[in-house]
Short mmCIF file of C-alpha atoms in Angstrom, two decimals:
data_model
loop_
_atom_site.label_atom_id
_atom_site.label_comp_id
_atom_site.label_asym_id
_atom_site.label_seq_id
_atom_site.Cartn_x
_atom_site.Cartn_y
_atom_site.Cartn_z
CA MET A 1 22.79 -0.14 -7.19
CA THR A 2 22.47 2.09 -10.22
CA ASP A 3 21.92 5.76 -10.98
CA LYS A 4 19.53 4.80 -13.76
CA LEU A 5 16.47 3.55 -11.92
CA PHE A 6 13.90 3.25 -14.71
CA ALA A 7 15.85 0.94 -17.01
CA ARG A 8 12.65 -0.64 -18.35
CA PRO A 9 10.54 1.55 -20.70
CA ALA A 10 7.01 2.13 -19.37
CA LYS A 11 4.11 4.47 -20.11
CA LEU A 12 3.88 5.37 -16.43
CA LYS A 13 6.97 5.81 -14.24
CA VAL A 14 6.21 5.92 -10.51
CA ALA A 15 8.96 6.89 -8.06
CA MET A 16 8.50 5.98 -4.40
CA VAL A 17 10.43 6.12 -1.14
CA ALA A 18 9.38 3.87 1.75
CA GLY A 19 11.66 4.35 4.74
CA GLU A 20 10.80 1.37 6.93
CA ALA A 21 8.85 -1.88 7.21
CA SER A 22 5.41 -0.29 7.60
CA GLY A 23 6.02 1.86 4.52
CA ASP A 24 7.14 -1.20 2.59
CA LEU A 25 3.78 -2.83 3.33
CA LEU A 26 1.84 0.24 2.20
CA GLY A 27 4.00 0.55 -0.88
CA ALA A 28 3.45 -3.08 -1.85
CA HIS A 29 -0.34 -2.75 -1.56
CA LEU A 30 -0.27 0.46 -3.59
CA MET A 31 1.89 -1.13 -6.29
CA ASP A 32 -0.62 -3.97 -6.66
CA ALA A 33 -3.52 -1.53 -7.02
CA LEU A 34 -1.65 0.68 -9.51
CA LYS A 35 -0.68 -2.35 -11.61
CA ALA A 36 -4.30 -3.48 -11.66
CA ALA A 37 -5.44 -0.06 -12.91
CA HIS A 38 -2.56 0.67 -15.30
CA PRO A 39 -1.02 -2.19 -17.31
CA ASP A 40 2.29 -0.57 -18.32
CA ILE A 41 3.94 0.79 -15.20
CA ALA A 42 7.41 0.82 -13.64
CA PHE A 43 8.40 1.54 -10.04
CA ALA A 44 11.71 2.77 -8.61
CA GLY A 45 13.23 4.76 -5.77
CA ILE A 46 13.87 3.26 -2.32
CA GLY A 47 11.76 0.36 -1.09
CA GLY A 48 11.73 -2.75 1.06
CA PRO A 49 11.49 -6.49 0.45
CA ARG A 50 7.75 -6.60 -0.30
CA MET A 51 8.12 -3.88 -2.90
CA LEU A 52 11.22 -5.51 -4.38
CA ALA A 53 9.32 -8.77 -4.76
CA ARG A 54 6.87 -6.88 -6.99
CA GLY A 55 9.56 -5.60 -9.33
CA PHE A 56 10.53 -2.37 -7.56
CA VAL A 57 14.04 -1.06 -8.31
CA SER A 58 15.69 0.38 -5.18
CA GLN A 59 18.66 2.72 -5.39
CA VAL A 60 19.83 1.77 -1.87
CA SER A 61 18.70 -0.69 0.79
CA GLN A 62 15.65 0.48 2.73
CA GLU A 63 17.49 -0.49 5.93
CA ARG A 64 19.80 2.52 5.48
CA LEU A 65 16.86 4.89 6.08
CA ALA A 66 15.56 3.16 9.22
CA VAL A 67 16.73 5.63 11.88
CA ARG A 68 14.70 7.13 14.70
CA GLY A 69 14.89 10.07 17.09
CA TYR A 70 16.57 13.48 17.02
CA VAL A 71 19.75 12.42 18.76
CA GLU A 72 20.10 9.02 17.09
CA VAL A 73 19.86 10.46 13.57
CA LEU A 74 22.82 12.82 14.05
CA SER A 75 25.50 10.19 13.53
CA ARG A 76 23.80 9.07 10.31
CA LEU A 77 22.84 12.51 9.02
CA PRO A 78 25.66 12.97 6.47
CA GLU A 79 24.92 9.58 4.92
CA LEU A 80 21.16 10.23 4.82
CA LEU A 81 21.67 13.61 3.18
CA ARG A 82 23.96 12.04 0.58
CA ILE A 83 21.37 9.35 -0.18
CA ARG A 84 18.65 11.97 -0.57
CA ARG A 85 20.71 14.24 -2.82
CA ARG A 86 21.74 11.32 -5.02
CA LEU A 87 18.14 10.16 -5.37
CA ARG A 88 16.98 13.73 -6.06
CA ASP A 89 19.52 14.11 -8.86
CA THR A 90 18.56 10.75 -10.36
CA LEU A 91 14.84 11.53 -10.30
CA LEU A 92 15.30 15.03 -11.68
CA ALA A 93 17.22 13.47 -14.57
CA GLU A 94 14.71 10.67 -15.21
CA LYS A 95 11.55 12.74 -14.56
CA PRO A 96 9.04 10.16 -13.25
CA ASP A 97 5.36 10.85 -13.87
CA VAL A 98 4.69 11.02 -10.13
CA PHE A 99 6.59 10.72 -6.85
CA ILE A 100 5.12 9.16 -3.70
CA GLY A 101 6.80 9.62 -0.34
CA ILE A 102 5.54 6.92 2.00
CA ASP A 103 5.79 8.09 5.61
CA ALA A 104 9.42 8.99 6.63
CA PRO A 105 8.55 12.73 6.57
CA ASP A 106 12.01 13.93 7.64
CA PHE A 107 13.46 12.31 4.52
CA ASN A 108 10.58 12.56 2.09
CA LEU A 109 9.06 16.02 2.50
CA GLN A 110 12.17 17.91 1.41
CA LEU A 111 12.63 15.49 -1.49
CA GLU A 112 9.00 16.04 -2.47
CA LYS A 113 9.48 19.80 -2.32
CA TRP A 114 12.46 19.68 -4.69
CA LEU A 115 10.60 17.47 -7.15
CA LYS A 116 7.42 19.54 -6.95
CA GLN A 117 9.38 22.69 -7.70
CA ALA A 118 10.74 20.90 -10.79
CA GLY A 119 7.21 20.19 -12.00
CA ILE A 120 6.98 16.55 -10.93
CA PRO A 121 3.62 15.76 -9.21
CA THR A 122 4.15 14.65 -5.61
CA ALA A 123 2.10 12.77 -3.03
CA HIS A 124 2.73 12.04 0.62
CA TYR A 125 1.21 8.76 1.78
CA VAL A 126 0.60 8.68 5.56
CA SER A 127 0.12 12.04 7.17
CA PRO A 128 2.64 12.92 9.87
CA SER A 129 1.02 13.02 13.31
CA VAL A 130 -0.18 16.61 12.99
CA TRP A 131 -3.13 15.82 15.28
CA ALA A 132 -0.73 14.85 18.08
CA TRP A 133 2.04 17.42 17.82
CA ARG A 134 3.20 20.39 15.69
CA PRO A 135 -0.10 21.01 13.84
CA GLU A 136 1.59 23.95 12.06
CA ARG A 137 3.30 21.35 9.84
CA VAL A 138 0.11 21.03 7.77
CA VAL A 139 0.99 24.11 5.72
CA LYS A 140 4.60 22.96 5.17
CA ILE A 141 3.41 19.53 4.09
CA GLY A 142 1.16 21.22 1.53
CA GLU A 143 4.20 23.10 0.18
CA SER A 144 5.87 19.74 -0.50
CA ALA A 145 3.00 17.49 -1.56
CA ASP A 146 0.36 18.07 -4.22
CA GLN A 147 -1.71 15.33 -2.56
CA VAL A 148 -1.76 13.89 0.97
CA LEU A 149 -3.18 10.38 1.43
CA CYS A 150 -4.59 10.06 4.96
CA LEU A 151 -4.97 6.76 6.78
CA PHE A 152 -7.18 8.07 9.59
CA PRO A 153 -10.49 9.97 9.39
CA MET A 154 -9.52 12.81 11.76
CA GLU A 155 -6.67 13.90 9.46
CA LYS A 156 -8.43 15.12 6.33
CA PRO A 157 -10.34 18.00 8.04
CA LEU A 158 -7.03 19.44 9.28
CA TYR A 159 -5.69 19.59 5.72
CA ASP A 160 -9.00 20.85 4.32
CA ALA A 161 -8.91 23.76 6.76
CA ALA A 162 -5.42 24.69 5.54
CA GLY A 163 -6.35 24.39 1.86
CA VAL A 164 -4.17 21.32 1.31
CA ASN A 165 -5.45 18.62 -1.05
CA ALA A 166 -6.02 15.48 1.05
CA THR A 167 -7.88 12.19 0.63
CA PHE A 168 -8.93 9.77 3.38
CA VAL A 169 -8.13 6.29 2.08
CA GLY A 170 -8.35 4.26 5.28
CA HIS A 171 -5.71 1.78 6.37
CA PRO A 172 -4.91 -1.20 4.13
CA LEU A 173 -4.47 -3.47 7.13
CA ALA A 174 -8.12 -2.95 8.06
CA GLY A 175 -9.11 -4.69 4.84
CA GLU A 176 -6.43 -7.35 5.10
CA ILE A 177 -6.98 -8.58 8.66
CA ALA A 178 -10.05 -10.66 9.48
CA MET A 179 -12.61 -9.05 11.77
CA GLN A 180 -12.42 -12.11 14.03
CA PRO A 181 -8.94 -13.69 13.77
CA ASP A 182 -8.82 -17.35 14.84
CA ARG A 183 -6.34 -17.67 17.70
CA GLU A 184 -6.69 -21.45 18.09
CA ALA A 185 -6.17 -22.11 14.38
CA MET A 186 -3.09 -19.87 14.39
CA ARG A 187 -1.66 -21.73 17.38
CA ASP A 188 -2.22 -25.00 15.57
CA GLN A 189 -0.42 -23.57 12.52
CA LEU A 190 2.53 -22.50 14.66
CA GLY A 191 2.57 -25.76 16.63
CA LEU A 192 1.71 -24.05 19.92
CA PRO A 193 -0.46 -25.56 22.67
CA ARG A 194 -3.92 -24.06 22.88
CA ASP A 195 -4.07 -24.12 26.68
CA VAL A 196 -0.93 -22.24 27.75
CA PRO A 197 -0.29 -18.50 28.06
CA VAL A 198 1.28 -17.12 24.88
CA PHE A 199 2.79 -13.64 24.87
CA ALA A 200 4.04 -11.88 21.74
CA LEU A 201 6.95 -9.49 22.20
CA LEU A 202 7.39 -6.89 19.44
CA PRO A 203 10.48 -4.83 20.26
CA GLY A 204 10.41 -2.93 16.95
CA SER A 205 11.45 -3.26 13.32
CA ARG A 206 14.51 -0.99 13.49
CA LYS A 207 17.92 -1.81 14.91
CA SER A 208 17.81 1.37 16.98
CA GLU A 209 14.54 0.26 18.58
CA LEU A 210 16.05 -3.10 19.49
CA ASP A 211 18.91 -1.27 21.21
CA TYR A 212 16.42 0.26 23.62
CA MET A 213 13.64 -2.33 23.79
CA GLY A 214 15.15 -5.77 23.12
CA GLY A 215 16.87 -6.36 26.44
CA LEU A 216 13.95 -4.79 28.30
CA TYR A 217 11.50 -7.24 26.72
CA ILE A 218 13.78 -10.21 27.42
CA GLU A 219 13.87 -9.31 31.12
CA THR A 220 10.09 -8.80 31.09
CA ALA A 221 9.69 -12.31 29.65
CA ARG A 222 11.87 -13.69 32.45
CA LEU A 223 9.55 -12.15 35.06
CA LEU A 224 6.40 -13.36 33.28
CA LEU A 225 7.79 -16.89 33.19
CA GLN A 226 8.16 -16.82 36.96
CA GLN A 227 4.45 -16.02 37.23
CA PHE A 228 3.33 -18.30 34.38
CA PRO A 229 5.76 -21.26 34.28
CA ASP A 230 4.16 -22.81 31.16
CA ALA A 231 4.15 -19.54 29.17
CA GLN A 232 5.47 -19.34 25.60
CA PHE A 233 6.90 -16.22 23.96
CA LEU A 234 6.82 -15.26 20.27
CA VAL A 235 9.27 -12.64 19.00
CA PRO A 236 8.86 -11.65 15.32
CA LEU A 237 11.86 -9.78 13.88
CA ALA A 238 11.56 -7.79 10.67
CA THR A 239 14.86 -8.74 9.04
CA ARG A 240 17.80 -11.14 9.34
CA PRO A 241 20.04 -8.36 10.78
CA THR A 242 17.51 -7.59 13.53
CA LEU A 243 17.16 -11.30 14.28
CA ASP A 244 20.94 -11.56 14.65
CA GLN A 245 20.85 -8.49 16.88
CA PHE A 246 18.18 -10.09 19.08
CA ASP A 247 20.26 -13.28 19.32
CA HIS A 248 23.15 -11.13 20.57
CA LEU A 249 20.85 -9.62 23.21
CA LEU A 250 19.77 -13.10 24.33
CA SER A 251 23.42 -13.95 24.86
CA GLU A 252 24.09 -10.69 26.71
CA HIS A 253 21.18 -11.39 29.07
CA LYS A 254 22.02 -15.11 29.40
CA ALA A 255 18.46 -15.84 28.33
CA TRP A 256 18.84 -18.80 25.97
CA ASP A 257 16.85 -20.93 28.40
CA LEU A 258 13.72 -18.78 28.02
CA PRO A 259 10.93 -20.37 25.90
CA ILE A 260 11.25 -17.73 23.18
CA ARG A 261 10.42 -18.59 19.60
CA LYS A 262 11.83 -16.14 17.05
CA LEU A 263 10.19 -15.53 13.69
CA ILE A 264 11.50 -13.64 10.69
CA GLY A 265 8.53 -11.54 9.70
CA HIS A 266 5.15 -13.13 10.49
CA ALA A 267 4.39 -10.47 13.11
CA GLN A 268 0.68 -10.74 12.43
CA MET A 269 0.76 -14.49 13.01
CA ALA A 270 2.43 -13.90 16.38
CA MET A 271 -0.18 -11.31 17.34
CA ILE A 272 -3.11 -13.54 16.45
CA ALA A 273 -1.67 -16.52 18.37
CA ALA A 274 -0.99 -14.46 21.50
CA ASP A 275 -3.13 -13.82 24.56
CA VAL A 276 -1.43 -10.46 25.18
CA VAL A 277 1.10 -8.49 23.13
CA LEU A 278 3.91 -6.30 24.45
CA VAL A 279 4.65 -3.86 21.63
CA THR A 280 6.88 -0.89 20.95
CA SER A 281 4.87 2.20 20.05
CA GLY A 282 4.45 2.71 16.31
CA THR A 283 2.47 1.29 13.40
CA ALA A 284 2.62 -2.20 14.92
CA THR A 285 0.24 -1.08 17.67
CA LEU A 286 -2.48 -0.53 15.07
CA GLU A 287 -1.88 -4.00 13.64
CA VAL A 288 -2.24 -5.48 17.13
CA ALA A 289 -5.50 -3.58 17.58
CA LEU A 290 -6.84 -4.90 14.27
CA THR A 291 -6.07 -8.46 15.38
CA LYS A 292 -8.18 -7.64 18.49
CA ARG A 293 -5.45 -8.51 20.95
CA PRO A 294 -4.96 -6.81 24.32
CA MET A 295 -1.60 -5.05 24.41
CA VAL A 296 0.80 -3.08 26.54
CA ILE A 297 2.52 -0.27 24.64
CA SER A 298 6.03 0.78 25.55
CA TYR A 299 8.78 3.01 24.21
CA LYS A 300 12.18 4.33 25.24
CA LEU A 301 14.39 6.99 23.67
CA SER A 302 17.59 8.73 24.62
CA TRP A 303 17.02 11.21 27.46
CA LEU A 304 17.53 14.26 25.22
CA THR A 305 15.30 13.00 22.41
CA TYR A 306 12.57 12.19 24.94
CA GLN A 307 12.74 15.69 26.43
CA LEU A 308 12.44 17.27 22.98
CA VAL A 309 9.52 15.08 21.92
CA LYS A 310 7.65 15.34 25.24
CA ARG A 311 7.42 19.13 25.01
CA LYS A 312 5.75 18.98 21.61
CA LEU A 313 3.11 16.35 22.34
CA LYS A 314 -0.47 17.65 22.26
CA LEU A 315 -2.17 14.47 23.50
CA PRO A 316 -1.81 12.47 26.73
CA TYR A 317 -1.14 9.21 24.85
CA VAL A 318 1.25 8.11 22.11
CA GLY A 319 -0.13 4.72 21.02
CA LEU A 320 -2.27 4.78 17.86
CA PRO A 321 -5.10 2.66 19.35
CA ASN A 322 -5.45 5.08 22.27
CA ILE A 323 -5.20 8.12 19.99
CA LEU A 324 -7.90 6.80 17.67
CA ALA A 325 -10.16 5.81 20.58
CA LYS A 326 -9.44 9.16 22.29
CA ARG A 327 -8.85 7.42 25.61
CA PHE A 328 -6.53 4.96 27.32
CA VAL A 329 -7.90 1.66 26.05
CA VAL A 330 -4.60 -0.10 26.75
CA PRO A 331 -1.74 0.87 29.09
CA GLU A 332 1.30 2.82 27.93
CA LEU A 333 4.57 2.55 29.85
CA LEU A 334 7.12 4.96 28.45
CA GLN A 335 10.69 5.98 29.20
CA HIS A 336 11.43 5.69 32.97
CA GLU A 337 8.10 3.86 33.49
CA ALA A 338 9.24 1.14 31.09
CA THR A 339 10.84 -1.31 33.51
CA PRO A 340 10.67 -5.12 33.38
CA ALA A 341 8.66 -5.23 36.63
CA LYS A 342 6.05 -2.71 35.47
CA LEU A 343 5.74 -4.18 31.99
CA ALA A 344 5.36 -7.71 33.35
CA ALA A 345 2.70 -6.56 35.82
CA ALA A 346 0.72 -4.79 33.09
CA VAL A 347 0.89 -7.79 30.74
CA ALA A 348 -0.10 -10.18 33.54
CA ASN A 349 -3.04 -7.97 34.52
CA LEU A 350 -4.42 -7.99 30.97
CA TYR A 351 -3.96 -11.76 30.74
CA GLN A 352 -5.83 -12.40 33.99
CA ASN A 353 -8.54 -9.72 33.74
CA THR A 354 -11.24 -11.18 31.47
CA GLU A 355 -13.45 -8.10 31.74
CA ALA A 356 -10.65 -5.77 30.65
CA ARG A 357 -9.81 -8.05 27.72
CA ASP A 358 -13.43 -8.11 26.56
CA GLU A 359 -13.63 -4.31 26.65
CA VAL A 360 -10.43 -4.01 24.62
CA ILE A 361 -11.73 -6.45 21.99
CA SER A 362 -15.02 -4.56 21.69
CA THR A 363 -13.27 -1.19 21.26
CA PHE A 364 -10.83 -2.57 18.72
CA THR A 365 -13.67 -4.10 16.69
CA GLU A 366 -15.33 -0.68 16.40
CA LEU A 367 -11.99 0.85 15.45
CA HIS A 368 -11.47 -1.78 12.76
CA ARG A 369 -14.82 -0.99 11.14
CA SER A 370 -14.05 2.75 11.07
CA LEU A 371 -10.84 2.16 9.10
CA GLN A 372 -12.22 -0.34 6.60
CA GLN A 373 -12.00 1.25 3.16
CA ASP A 374 -10.76 -0.10 -0.14
CA SER A 375 -7.54 1.68 0.78
CA ALA A 376 -5.09 0.65 -1.92
CA ARG A 377 -7.65 1.23 -4.70
CA LEU A 378 -8.58 4.68 -3.35
CA ALA A 379 -4.90 5.60 -3.00
CA ALA A 380 -4.19 4.36 -6.54
CA GLN A 381 -7.08 6.41 -7.94
CA ALA A 382 -5.72 9.55 -6.29
CA ILE A 383 -2.20 8.85 -7.61
CA LEU A 384 -3.36 8.21 -11.17
CA LYS A 385 -5.41 11.41 -11.10
CA LEU A 386 -2.36 13.29 -9.89
CA ALA A 387 -0.27 11.78 -12.68
CA ALA A 388 -3.02 12.76 -15.15
CA CYS A 389 -3.61 9.15 -16.25
#
């Protein structure tokens, strides 16, 4: 760790903050596109392993920002505020040519506002869910960001109406994932039989999500195994700490005998190999949709956080695939509905119902086409324009 982030001289200094695994992926794609367009460039701020592998200098570990929920964040709030103030002071001293906050709006928008007020151009990459709840945030986002990069087509008109500069860039995953992923080839690659049920369990990339979802998914797997005795389960974990945490949950639930194969990363491989995916609501649901896999979406929060969030929701669904399709394409089992018995029944129904699976695949194929843009290049163009390059 260092308070001098841009140690290497460069004609273009780009500061970024990516608060979790999905932001790390977006940041890595954007770094590649910016490097391709501008030969002398340096990146620093807070980023994850993909960004670090591309030469990013991170002031603190990305894992320290990965917190969710109103209630859960309270115990970490002093630390998060200290991290943000320290980064603000460093960036104000070093004056990057542009700052990009990638998702993590609770952390990034205030940081963007400080930097913008100091004359540093700012962009926010990934619009908060203004179409789902608290649409009044559009104006406040515009006060923080000179440019908003939107992943979904329904977002830009909301910003246009409020006079906020926004660009629809599409989702990078839509260009990265094949339109027709090969399940059999992926099973061969993973050494899995082609003729047995395979279920992918994605409890979440954050430790806090594993606290709520990990044990629930383990018990769901136990029930599915009773119904499908030859079933195999794939559980991708984002980091070594979350893998260790899942191992602890397996011990707690006395579940070492379950045919669960853990992967560090490789979530997309697990999705492609699976017949059905059980996934915690978030960006991963979009990735599952782009791999054309039927899924059951679930989520649990503390009681108080759930009550606060529920009152602000403007749509009847929370999963991105359902939001984008504007209907319940796949089931959502949230909070008190998220029980092992109900989750196992929903997964089993999708596995056995060929007609429902075909409809899901057809809808997800249309969704994939709608999001296919040259996303990283379009985002890089907008950033370079903002930085006056």
